[in-house]
Amino acid sequence: MWHVSLNPFEGVIRPRPCGTLCIRLDPRYYSGMQVPLKHHFLPVFYLKQWAERPGGMITEFCKPYGNQVKTRRKHPEGTGYIKRLYAAEGPDDLAYEIESDFFSPVDSQAADALWVMLGKGNPSQSQRAAWAKFLVSLMCRMPEDVRLSKDMIAELARSILPSLRPFYEASRSEGDTDRFDELSASFEAASPSRALRHLKRMISHEKLLSGIQAMTWDILPVQGARRLLTSDRPITYTNVLGHADSHLVLPVGPHRLFVAAFDVSFIRRLRSRKADELITLANRAAVEQADKYVFGSDNEQLRFVQNRMGQGKSSQLVERMITLQRERYPAMLEAISRVPLEPHMLGVLDRSIA
């Protein structure tokens, strides 16, 4: 129950009825396939929308040092990633699971949905589900989200573990060495892995996904004096997504905005605005809430980015989850204190905070 597995073949060695072992190796371990090191928080298909031609480059705005914004021309494949962003301490099987087995299908299916929507088609139900999942992923897959999630799970472990000592003592046989501190350290060391799996569960949250799918969707063409920008906080959304006035907005290219809302009049109001006003509103949102990166088709808006980058950050989904968790600490500790001191309850509590 406290064991942190470092076995890359865990779950693939299975007994057969005849008593022999059936060993099913993961292909990446025997084919020489490398675990991808580039973990894209903004997928290539999305950033490609800002390239002026197929295979073209885009402009990356960033602050490599100090407060001075610098621009670099980049291929979409060469930006919007951090090496081993979704990795945890230990073997790379979790990083492969997150980047290749989870985010890669999410992004691939979302790319198909966007292609349909940009062609003014109606996405299928499965494509709507894929696009909704992609939108939620943009709310909690950014580098700052990953760091905060790891900190949150580690903080939860540190808060809960001392209250589990009585259960450990109840399960320990007389004369056994006291290993509670050692086991606690191992449990806390697994926090990064737990955090990454927690992010997967957030992105796959059925209620949130179904709510976004239930909204009215539209792609607004926006042609003005300037072009739309995007950033490492690309999506703007209301604090609550389940209300009648809930909505979200995402630039999907230099001349197009994706909008989702329960109230159709909100979309109509956006459509009625002058293009330059809408571009300014969207760019202010994307740039002001940016953490480290802004992206565009060119560098013509360098001054705009320099004056506004990171100046209007709002509370993000992961930050709200952390606040909610901290509010629940007292009730959680109180509930643990009321659990009967029976040895088997240690495993139950372990699973409940995993």
mmCIF file of C-alpha atoms in Angstrom:
data_model
loop_
_atom_site.group_PDB
_atom_site.id
_atom_site.type_symbol
_atom_site.label_atom_id
_atom_site.label_comp_id
_atom_site.label_asym_id
_atom_site.label_seq_id
_atom_site.Cartn_x
_atom_site.Cartn_y
_atom_site.Cartn_z
ATOM 1 C CA MET A 1 0.000 0.000 0.000
ATOM 2 C CA TRP A 2 3.009 2.271 0.538
ATOM 3 C CA HIS A 3 5.050 0.699 -2.257
ATOM 4 C CA VAL A 4 6.310 2.956 -5.060
ATOM 5 C CA SER A 5 6.808 0.716 -8.073
ATOM 6 C CA LEU A 6 9.775 1.311 -10.362
ATOM 7 C CA ASN A 7 8.999 -1.729 -12.512
ATOM 8 C CA PRO A 8 8.417 -0.736 -16.170
ATOM 9 C CA PHE A 9 6.806 -4.132 -16.833
ATOM 10 C CA GLU A 10 4.312 -3.894 -13.984
ATOM 11 C CA GLY A 11 0.930 -5.138 -15.174
ATOM 12 C CA VAL A 12 2.259 -6.912 -18.261
ATOM 13 C CA ILE A 13 3.339 -10.211 -16.639
ATOM 14 C CA ARG A 14 0.253 -12.374 -16.363
ATOM 15 C CA PRO A 15 -0.201 -15.979 -15.121
ATOM 16 C CA ARG A 16 -1.775 -18.487 -17.462
ATOM 17 C CA PRO A 17 -4.160 -21.213 -16.226
ATOM 18 C CA CYS A 18 -1.614 -23.936 -17.017
ATOM 19 C CA GLY A 19 0.845 -22.413 -14.603
ATOM 20 C CA THR A 20 3.169 -20.836 -17.180
ATOM 21 C CA LEU A 21 3.728 -17.110 -17.410
ATOM 22 C CA CYS A 22 2.545 -15.013 -20.315
ATOM 23 C CA ILE A 23 4.824 -11.980 -20.660
ATOM 24 C CA ARG A 24 3.341 -9.199 -22.790
ATOM 25 C CA LEU A 25 6.045 -6.623 -23.373
ATOM 26 C CA ASP A 26 5.162 -3.037 -24.111
ATOM 27 C CA PRO A 27 6.338 -2.385 -27.707
ATOM 28 C CA ARG A 28 8.401 0.631 -26.717
ATOM 29 C CA TYR A 29 10.672 -1.576 -24.589
ATOM 30 C CA TYR A 30 11.641 -4.059 -27.289
ATOM 31 C CA SER A 31 11.363 -2.025 -30.499
ATOM 32 C CA GLY A 32 13.919 0.585 -29.556
ATOM 33 C CA MET A 33 11.223 3.265 -29.641
ATOM 34 C CA GLN A 34 12.374 6.267 -27.650
ATOM 35 C CA VAL A 35 10.226 8.046 -25.145
ATOM 36 C CA PRO A 36 9.563 11.537 -26.588
ATOM 37 C CA LEU A 37 11.512 14.223 -24.739
ATOM 38 C CA LYS A 38 9.609 17.178 -26.219
ATOM 39 C CA HIS A 39 6.387 17.486 -24.264
ATOM 40 C CA HIS A 40 4.182 20.018 -26.043
ATOM 41 C CA PHE A 41 1.896 22.106 -23.858
ATOM 42 C CA LEU A 42 0.678 23.764 -27.062
ATOM 43 C CA PRO A 43 0.385 21.101 -29.765
ATOM 44 C CA VAL A 44 1.935 21.532 -33.177
ATOM 45 C CA PHE A 45 -1.385 21.393 -35.056
ATOM 46 C CA TYR A 46 -2.614 24.380 -33.028
ATOM 47 C CA LEU A 47 0.479 26.565 -33.472
ATOM 48 C CA LYS A 48 0.596 25.732 -37.200
ATOM 49 C CA GLN A 49 -2.517 27.860 -37.649
ATOM 50 C CA TRP A 50 -0.314 30.961 -37.251
ATOM 51 C CA ALA A 51 2.091 29.944 -40.029
ATOM 52 C CA GLU A 52 1.447 31.934 -43.197
ATOM 53 C CA ARG A 53 2.116 28.931 -45.418
ATOM 54 C CA PRO A 54 2.419 25.156 -44.987
ATOM 55 C CA GLY A 55 5.737 24.401 -43.351
ATOM 56 C CA GLY A 56 6.173 28.056 -42.473
ATOM 57 C CA MET A 57 7.383 29.642 -39.274
ATOM 58 C CA ILE A 58 5.654 31.553 -36.506
ATOM 59 C CA THR A 59 6.859 34.208 -34.066
ATOM 60 C CA GLU A 60 7.565 33.331 -30.447
ATOM 61 C CA PHE A 61 7.511 36.188 -27.931
ATOM 62 C CA CYS A 62 9.205 35.416 -24.629
ATOM 63 C CA LYS A 63 11.148 36.934 -21.751
ATOM 64 C CA PRO A 64 14.386 34.923 -21.618
ATOM 65 C CA TYR A 65 15.805 37.267 -18.975
ATOM 66 C CA GLY A 66 14.475 40.283 -17.140
ATOM 67 C CA ASN A 67 11.365 42.035 -18.357
ATOM 68 C CA GLN A 68 12.481 42.533 -21.944
ATOM 69 C CA VAL A 69 10.396 40.660 -24.511
ATOM 70 C CA LYS A 70 12.396 39.042 -27.288
ATOM 71 C CA THR A 71 11.085 37.552 -30.521
ATOM 72 C CA ARG A 72 12.287 34.468 -32.353
ATOM 73 C CA ARG A 73 11.089 32.889 -35.551
ATOM 74 C CA LYS A 74 10.299 29.241 -34.906
ATOM 75 C CA HIS A 75 8.809 26.258 -36.650
ATOM 76 C CA PRO A 76 5.671 25.147 -34.781
ATOM 77 C CA GLU A 77 7.445 21.876 -33.966
ATOM 78 C CA GLY A 78 10.284 23.816 -32.340
ATOM 79 C CA THR A 79 8.340 25.752 -29.741
ATOM 80 C CA GLY A 80 5.459 25.347 -27.313
ATOM 81 C CA TYR A 81 7.185 22.502 -25.496
ATOM 82 C CA ILE A 82 9.394 21.802 -22.493
ATOM 83 C CA LYS A 83 11.627 18.756 -22.316
ATOM 84 C CA ARG A 84 10.182 16.110 -19.990
ATOM 85 C CA LEU A 85 7.414 18.428 -18.807
ATOM 86 C CA TYR A 86 5.125 15.472 -18.049
ATOM 87 C CA ALA A 87 7.837 13.278 -16.564
ATOM 88 C CA ALA A 88 8.231 12.260 -12.942
ATOM 89 C CA GLU A 89 11.191 10.881 -11.043
ATOM 90 C CA GLY A 90 11.994 7.304 -12.025
ATOM 91 C CA PRO A 91 11.551 5.458 -15.356
ATOM 92 C CA ASP A 92 10.013 7.098 -18.406
ATOM 93 C CA ASP A 93 6.936 4.893 -18.683
ATOM 94 C CA LEU A 94 4.702 7.541 -17.064
ATOM 95 C CA ALA A 95 6.039 10.266 -19.364
ATOM 96 C CA TYR A 96 5.257 8.002 -22.349
ATOM 97 C CA GLU A 97 1.786 7.341 -20.957
ATOM 98 C CA ILE A 98 1.024 11.045 -20.531
ATOM 99 C CA GLU A 99 2.580 12.445 -23.709
ATOM 100 C CA SER A 100 2.105 9.612 -26.228
ATOM 101 C CA ASP A 101 -0.805 7.566 -24.908
ATOM 102 C CA PHE A 102 -2.892 10.467 -23.588
ATOM 103 C CA PHE A 103 -2.073 13.883 -25.057
ATOM 104 C CA SER A 104 -1.146 12.626 -28.520
ATOM 105 C CA PRO A 105 -4.618 11.098 -29.168
ATOM 106 C CA VAL A 106 -6.301 14.134 -27.571
ATOM 107 C CA ASP A 107 -4.420 16.485 -29.903
ATOM 108 C CA SER A 108 -4.800 14.310 -32.992
ATOM 109 C CA GLN A 109 -8.571 14.015 -32.611
ATOM 110 C CA ALA A 110 -8.857 17.725 -31.808
ATOM 111 C CA ALA A 111 -6.951 18.547 -34.995
ATOM 112 C CA ASP A 112 -9.544 16.606 -37.002
ATOM 113 C CA ALA A 113 -12.369 18.479 -35.270
ATOM 114 C CA LEU A 114 -10.747 21.859 -35.923
ATOM 115 C CA TRP A 115 -10.236 20.995 -39.589
ATOM 116 C CA VAL A 116 -13.974 20.329 -39.896
ATOM 117 C CA MET A 117 -14.947 23.522 -38.062
ATOM 118 C CA LEU A 118 -12.568 25.720 -40.054
ATOM 119 C CA GLY A 119 -14.149 24.280 -43.189
ATOM 120 C CA LYS A 120 -17.532 25.482 -41.863
ATOM 121 C CA GLY A 121 -18.683 21.918 -41.301
ATOM 122 C CA ASN A 122 -20.497 20.486 -38.323
ATOM 123 C CA PRO A 123 -18.271 18.266 -36.180
ATOM 124 C CA SER A 124 -19.637 14.846 -35.321
ATOM 125 C CA GLN A 125 -20.523 13.930 -31.759
ATOM 126 C CA SER A 126 -17.181 12.187 -31.318
ATOM 127 C CA GLN A 127 -15.382 15.218 -32.748
ATOM 128 C CA ARG A 128 -17.245 17.523 -30.369
ATOM 129 C CA ALA A 129 -16.167 15.283 -27.501
ATOM 130 C CA ALA A 130 -12.557 15.397 -28.728
ATOM 131 C CA TRP A 131 -12.552 19.185 -29.093
ATOM 132 C CA ALA A 132 -14.104 19.639 -25.640
ATOM 133 C CA LYS A 133 -11.371 17.462 -24.139
ATOM 134 C CA PHE A 134 -8.734 19.504 -25.928
ATOM 135 C CA LEU A 135 -10.221 22.722 -24.533
ATOM 136 C CA VAL A 136 -10.119 21.363 -20.991
ATOM 137 C CA SER A 137 -6.538 20.219 -21.552
ATOM 138 C CA LEU A 138 -5.572 23.802 -22.411
ATOM 139 C CA MET A 139 -6.884 24.841 -18.999
ATOM 140 C CA CYS A 140 -4.513 22.565 -17.074
ATOM 141 C CA ARG A 141 -1.586 21.246 -19.173
ATOM 142 C CA MET A 142 0.600 24.349 -19.173
ATOM 143 C CA PRO A 143 3.996 24.270 -17.401
ATOM 144 C CA GLU A 144 2.727 26.317 -14.467
ATOM 145 C CA ASP A 145 -0.246 23.961 -14.101
ATOM 146 C CA VAL A 146 2.058 20.945 -13.946
ATOM 147 C CA ARG A 147 4.264 22.585 -11.325
ATOM 148 C CA LEU A 148 1.283 23.656 -9.217
ATOM 149 C CA SER A 149 -0.287 20.187 -9.452
ATOM 150 C CA LYS A 150 2.908 18.518 -8.260
ATOM 151 C CA ASP A 151 3.149 21.012 -5.377
ATOM 152 C CA MET A 152 -0.519 20.461 -4.515
ATOM 153 C CA ILE A 153 -0.236 16.676 -4.272
ATOM 154 C CA ALA A 154 2.998 16.917 -2.265
ATOM 155 C CA GLU A 155 1.340 19.378 0.110
ATOM 156 C CA LEU A 156 -1.624 17.039 0.497
ATOM 157 C CA ALA A 157 0.717 14.158 1.348
ATOM 158 C CA ARG A 158 2.565 16.228 3.955
ATOM 159 C CA SER A 159 -0.730 17.316 5.499
ATOM 160 C CA ILE A 160 -2.297 13.861 5.664
ATOM 161 C CA LEU A 161 0.618 11.544 6.431
ATOM 162 C CA PRO A 162 1.117 12.492 10.124
ATOM 163 C CA SER A 163 -2.507 11.571 10.810
ATOM 164 C CA LEU A 164 -1.859 8.060 9.444
ATOM 165 C CA ARG A 165 0.780 7.160 12.041
ATOM 166 C CA PRO A 166 -1.795 5.718 14.494
ATOM 167 C CA PHE A 167 -2.973 3.309 11.776
ATOM 168 C CA TYR A 168 0.608 2.331 11.016
ATOM 169 C CA GLU A 169 1.225 1.622 14.697
ATOM 170 C CA ALA A 170 -1.946 -0.471 14.826
ATOM 171 C CA SER A 171 -0.758 -2.557 11.867
ATOM 172 C CA ARG A 172 2.840 -2.998 13.096
ATOM 173 C CA SER A 173 3.714 -6.259 14.824
ATOM 174 C CA GLU A 174 5.571 -6.167 18.106
ATOM 175 C CA GLY A 175 9.317 -5.961 17.509
ATOM 176 C CA ASP A 176 9.004 -4.619 13.947
ATOM 177 C CA THR A 177 11.303 -1.733 13.062
ATOM 178 C CA ASP A 178 9.558 1.623 12.945
ATOM 179 C CA ARG A 179 9.666 2.515 9.238
ATOM 180 C CA PHE A 180 6.895 5.096 9.203
ATOM 181 C CA ASP A 181 9.200 8.005 8.290
ATOM 182 C CA GLU A 182 10.821 5.981 5.529
ATOM 183 C CA LEU A 183 7.471 4.909 4.106
ATOM 184 C CA SER A 184 6.120 8.445 4.392
ATOM 185 C CA ALA A 185 9.102 9.760 2.431
ATOM 186 C CA SER A 186 8.491 7.159 -0.284
ATOM 187 C CA PHE A 187 4.820 8.082 -0.432
ATOM 188 C CA GLU A 188 5.612 11.790 -0.733
ATOM 189 C CA ALA A 189 8.277 11.072 -3.366
ATOM 190 C CA ALA A 190 5.537 9.570 -5.546
ATOM 191 C CA SER A 191 3.647 12.895 -5.519
ATOM 192 C CA PRO A 192 4.769 13.927 -9.042
ATOM 193 C CA SER A 193 3.354 10.705 -10.513
ATOM 194 C CA ARG A 194 0.114 11.148 -8.606
ATOM 195 C CA ALA A 195 -0.086 14.759 -9.779
ATOM 196 C CA LEU A 196 0.235 13.836 -13.445
ATOM 197 C CA ARG A 197 -2.458 11.189 -13.149
ATOM 198 C CA HIS A 198 -4.595 13.732 -11.300
ATOM 199 C CA LEU A 199 -4.246 16.080 -14.298
ATOM 200 C CA LYS A 200 -5.418 13.275 -16.585
ATOM 201 C CA ARG A 201 -8.507 12.814 -14.436
ATOM 202 C CA MET A 202 -9.218 16.568 -14.503
ATOM 203 C CA ILE A 203 -8.949 16.685 -18.283
ATOM 204 C CA SER A 204 -11.260 13.665 -18.547
ATOM 205 C CA HIS A 205 -13.845 15.039 -16.083
ATOM 206 C CA GLU A 206 -17.165 13.937 -17.593
ATOM 207 C CA LYS A 207 -19.318 16.702 -16.116
ATOM 208 C CA LEU A 208 -16.993 19.428 -17.369
ATOM 209 C CA LEU A 209 -16.691 17.845 -20.810
ATOM 210 C CA SER A 210 -20.428 17.316 -21.222
ATOM 211 C CA GLY A 211 -21.066 20.927 -20.160
ATOM 212 C CA ILE A 212 -18.767 22.288 -22.873
ATOM 213 C CA GLN A 213 -20.304 19.962 -25.464
ATOM 214 C CA ALA A 214 -23.751 21.253 -24.522
ATOM 215 C CA MET A 215 -22.771 24.847 -25.376
ATOM 216 C CA THR A 216 -23.387 26.467 -28.737
ATOM 217 C CA TRP A 217 -20.147 26.601 -30.735
ATOM 218 C CA ASP A 218 -19.073 28.984 -33.461
ATOM 219 C CA ILE A 219 -15.980 30.093 -35.368
ATOM 220 C CA LEU A 220 -15.860 33.858 -35.849
ATOM 221 C CA PRO A 221 -13.861 35.172 -38.826
ATOM 222 C CA VAL A 222 -11.909 38.264 -37.734
ATOM 223 C CA GLN A 223 -10.202 40.396 -40.373
ATOM 224 C CA GLY A 224 -8.739 43.658 -39.076
ATOM 225 C CA ALA A 225 -5.686 45.860 -39.087
ATOM 226 C CA ARG A 226 -3.891 43.424 -36.753
ATOM 227 C CA ARG A 227 -3.872 39.680 -36.284
ATOM 228 C CA LEU A 228 -4.923 37.518 -33.389
ATOM 229 C CA LEU A 229 -2.269 36.294 -30.972
ATOM 230 C CA THR A 230 -2.205 33.261 -28.702
ATOM 231 C CA SER A 231 -0.156 32.339 -25.637
ATOM 232 C CA ASP A 232 0.611 29.715 -23.024
ATOM 233 C CA ARG A 233 -2.709 30.776 -21.480
ATOM 234 C CA PRO A 234 -4.645 30.721 -24.747
ATOM 235 C CA ILE A 235 -8.177 30.078 -23.534
ATOM 236 C CA THR A 236 -10.343 32.677 -21.808
ATOM 237 C CA TYR A 237 -13.263 31.321 -19.815
ATOM 238 C CA THR A 238 -15.677 32.275 -17.074
ATOM 239 C CA ASN A 239 -14.931 31.252 -13.489
ATOM 240 C CA VAL A 240 -17.812 28.782 -13.572
ATOM 241 C CA LEU A 241 -18.621 26.812 -16.722
ATOM 242 C CA GLY A 242 -22.004 25.457 -15.682
ATOM 243 C CA HIS A 243 -24.023 28.688 -15.529
ATOM 244 C CA ALA A 244 -26.351 30.116 -18.147
ATOM 245 C CA ASP A 245 -23.895 32.934 -18.891
ATOM 246 C CA SER A 246 -20.801 30.689 -19.008
ATOM 247 C CA HIS A 247 -18.621 30.944 -22.088
ATOM 248 C CA LEU A 248 -15.102 30.414 -23.370
ATOM 249 C CA VAL A 249 -13.063 31.925 -26.193
ATOM 250 C CA LEU A 250 -9.984 30.548 -27.953
ATOM 251 C CA PRO A 251 -8.013 32.018 -30.883
ATOM 252 C CA VAL A 252 -7.608 29.276 -33.496
ATOM 253 C CA GLY A 253 -5.526 31.237 -35.969
ATOM 254 C CA PRO A 254 -4.583 34.808 -36.814
ATOM 255 C CA HIS A 255 -8.048 35.498 -38.235
ATOM 256 C CA ARG A 256 -10.418 33.164 -36.367
ATOM 257 C CA LEU A 257 -11.893 32.906 -32.888
ATOM 258 C CA PHE A 258 -13.567 29.804 -31.479
ATOM 259 C CA VAL A 259 -16.431 30.728 -29.147
ATOM 260 C CA ALA A 260 -18.619 28.481 -26.984
ATOM 261 C CA ALA A 261 -21.514 29.736 -24.874
ATOM 262 C CA PHE A 262 -24.840 28.641 -23.427
ATOM 263 C CA ASP A 263 -26.367 32.018 -24.252
ATOM 264 C CA VAL A 264 -26.424 32.427 -28.034
ATOM 265 C CA SER A 265 -26.850 36.179 -27.639
ATOM 266 C CA PHE A 266 -23.271 36.327 -26.306
ATOM 267 C CA ILE A 267 -21.998 34.985 -29.633
ATOM 268 C CA ARG A 268 -24.225 37.408 -31.535
ATOM 269 C CA ARG A 269 -22.817 40.328 -29.519
ATOM 270 C CA LEU A 270 -19.275 39.283 -30.379
ATOM 271 C CA ARG A 271 -20.186 39.001 -34.058
ATOM 272 C CA SER A 272 -21.650 42.512 -34.014
ATOM 273 C CA ARG A 273 -18.442 44.118 -32.745
ATOM 274 C CA LYS A 274 -15.983 45.725 -35.104
ATOM 275 C CA ALA A 275 -13.143 43.414 -36.060
ATOM 276 C CA ASP A 276 -10.405 45.638 -34.633
ATOM 277 C CA GLU A 277 -12.233 45.897 -31.287
ATOM 278 C CA LEU A 278 -12.636 42.130 -31.098
ATOM 279 C CA ILE A 279 -8.976 41.551 -31.995
ATOM 280 C CA THR A 280 -7.851 43.976 -29.279
ATOM 281 C CA LEU A 281 -10.069 42.301 -26.668
ATOM 282 C CA ALA A 282 -8.909 38.810 -27.590
ATOM 283 C CA ASN A 283 -5.236 39.793 -27.771
ATOM 284 C CA ARG A 284 -5.348 41.605 -24.435
ATOM 285 C CA ALA A 285 -6.796 38.476 -22.802
ATOM 286 C CA ALA A 286 -4.235 36.112 -24.363
ATOM 287 C CA VAL A 287 -1.236 38.364 -23.684
ATOM 288 C CA GLU A 288 -2.135 39.692 -20.245
ATOM 289 C CA GLN A 289 -2.720 36.229 -18.807
ATOM 290 C CA ALA A 290 0.363 34.740 -20.513
ATOM 291 C CA ASP A 291 2.935 33.142 -18.268
ATOM 292 C CA LYS A 292 6.099 32.932 -20.377
ATOM 293 C CA TYR A 293 5.144 32.736 -24.059
ATOM 294 C CA VAL A 294 3.038 34.573 -26.648
ATOM 295 C CA PHE A 295 2.781 33.457 -30.273
ATOM 296 C CA GLY A 296 1.787 35.180 -33.492
ATOM 297 C CA SER A 297 2.289 35.182 -37.248
ATOM 298 C CA ASP A 298 4.804 38.049 -37.149
ATOM 299 C CA ASN A 299 6.495 40.450 -34.746
ATOM 300 C CA GLU A 300 4.485 43.550 -35.624
ATOM 301 C CA GLN A 301 2.815 43.561 -32.195
ATOM 302 C CA LEU A 302 6.039 43.437 -30.165
ATOM 303 C CA ARG A 303 5.248 46.714 -28.395
ATOM 304 C CA PHE A 304 1.732 45.503 -27.548
ATOM 305 C CA VAL A 305 3.161 42.296 -26.064
ATOM 306 C CA GLN A 306 5.957 44.118 -24.222
ATOM 307 C CA ASN A 307 3.483 46.440 -22.494
ATOM 308 C CA ARG A 308 0.975 43.760 -21.488
ATOM 309 C CA MET A 309 2.601 40.338 -21.183
ATOM 310 C CA GLY A 310 1.602 38.736 -17.877
ATOM 311 C CA GLN A 311 0.082 41.952 -16.531
ATOM 312 C CA GLY A 312 -3.454 40.636 -15.980
ATOM 313 C CA LYS A 313 -3.176 37.056 -14.815
ATOM 314 C CA SER A 314 -6.373 35.495 -13.507
ATOM 315 C CA SER A 315 -6.887 32.442 -11.329
ATOM 316 C CA GLN A 316 -6.666 29.289 -13.444
ATOM 317 C CA LEU A 317 -8.465 25.964 -13.059
ATOM 318 C CA VAL A 318 -5.614 24.230 -11.216
ATOM 319 C CA GLU A 319 -5.197 27.194 -8.853
ATOM 320 C CA ARG A 320 -8.890 27.037 -8.016
ATOM 321 C CA MET A 321 -8.581 23.326 -7.318
ATOM 322 C CA ILE A 322 -5.708 24.014 -4.914
ATOM 323 C CA THR A 323 -7.755 26.637 -3.064
ATOM 324 C CA LEU A 324 -10.663 24.206 -2.794
ATOM 325 C CA GLN A 325 -8.373 21.452 -1.526
ATOM 326 C CA ARG A 326 -6.912 23.665 1.196
ATOM 327 C CA GLU A 327 -10.387 24.588 2.346
ATOM 328 C CA ARG A 328 -11.131 20.874 2.758
ATOM 329 C CA TYR A 329 -8.060 20.027 4.863
ATOM 330 C CA PRO A 330 -9.727 20.506 8.289
ATOM 331 C CA ALA A 331 -12.732 18.364 7.368
ATOM 332 C CA MET A 332 -10.463 15.697 5.850
ATOM 333 C CA LEU A 333 -8.267 15.488 8.954
ATOM 334 C CA GLU A 334 -11.335 15.394 11.174
ATOM 335 C CA ALA A 335 -12.773 12.518 9.133
ATOM 336 C CA ILE A 336 -9.506 10.570 9.399
ATOM 337 C CA SER A 337 -9.453 11.055 13.165
ATOM 338 C CA ARG A 338 -12.838 9.324 13.391
ATOM 339 C CA VAL A 339 -11.780 6.225 11.411
ATOM 340 C CA PRO A 340 -11.482 3.094 13.635
ATOM 341 C CA LEU A 341 -7.878 2.103 14.378
ATOM 342 C CA GLU A 342 -7.916 -1.163 12.432
ATOM 343 C CA PRO A 343 -4.881 -2.348 10.431
ATOM 344 C CA HIS A 344 -6.743 -2.758 7.137
ATOM 345 C CA MET A 345 -7.903 0.866 7.246
ATOM 346 C CA LEU A 346 -4.378 2.056 6.421
ATOM 347 C CA GLY A 347 -4.761 0.647 2.928
ATOM 348 C CA VAL A 348 -8.180 2.239 2.528
ATOM 349 C CA LEU A 349 -6.815 5.649 3.522
ATOM 350 C CA ASP A 350 -3.804 5.184 1.256
ATOM 351 C CA ARG A 351 -6.039 4.581 -1.753
ATOM 352 C CA SER A 352 -8.317 7.489 -0.858
ATOM 353 C CA ILE A 353 -5.529 10.075 -1.176
ATOM 354 C CA ALA A 354 -3.679 8.495 -4.108
#
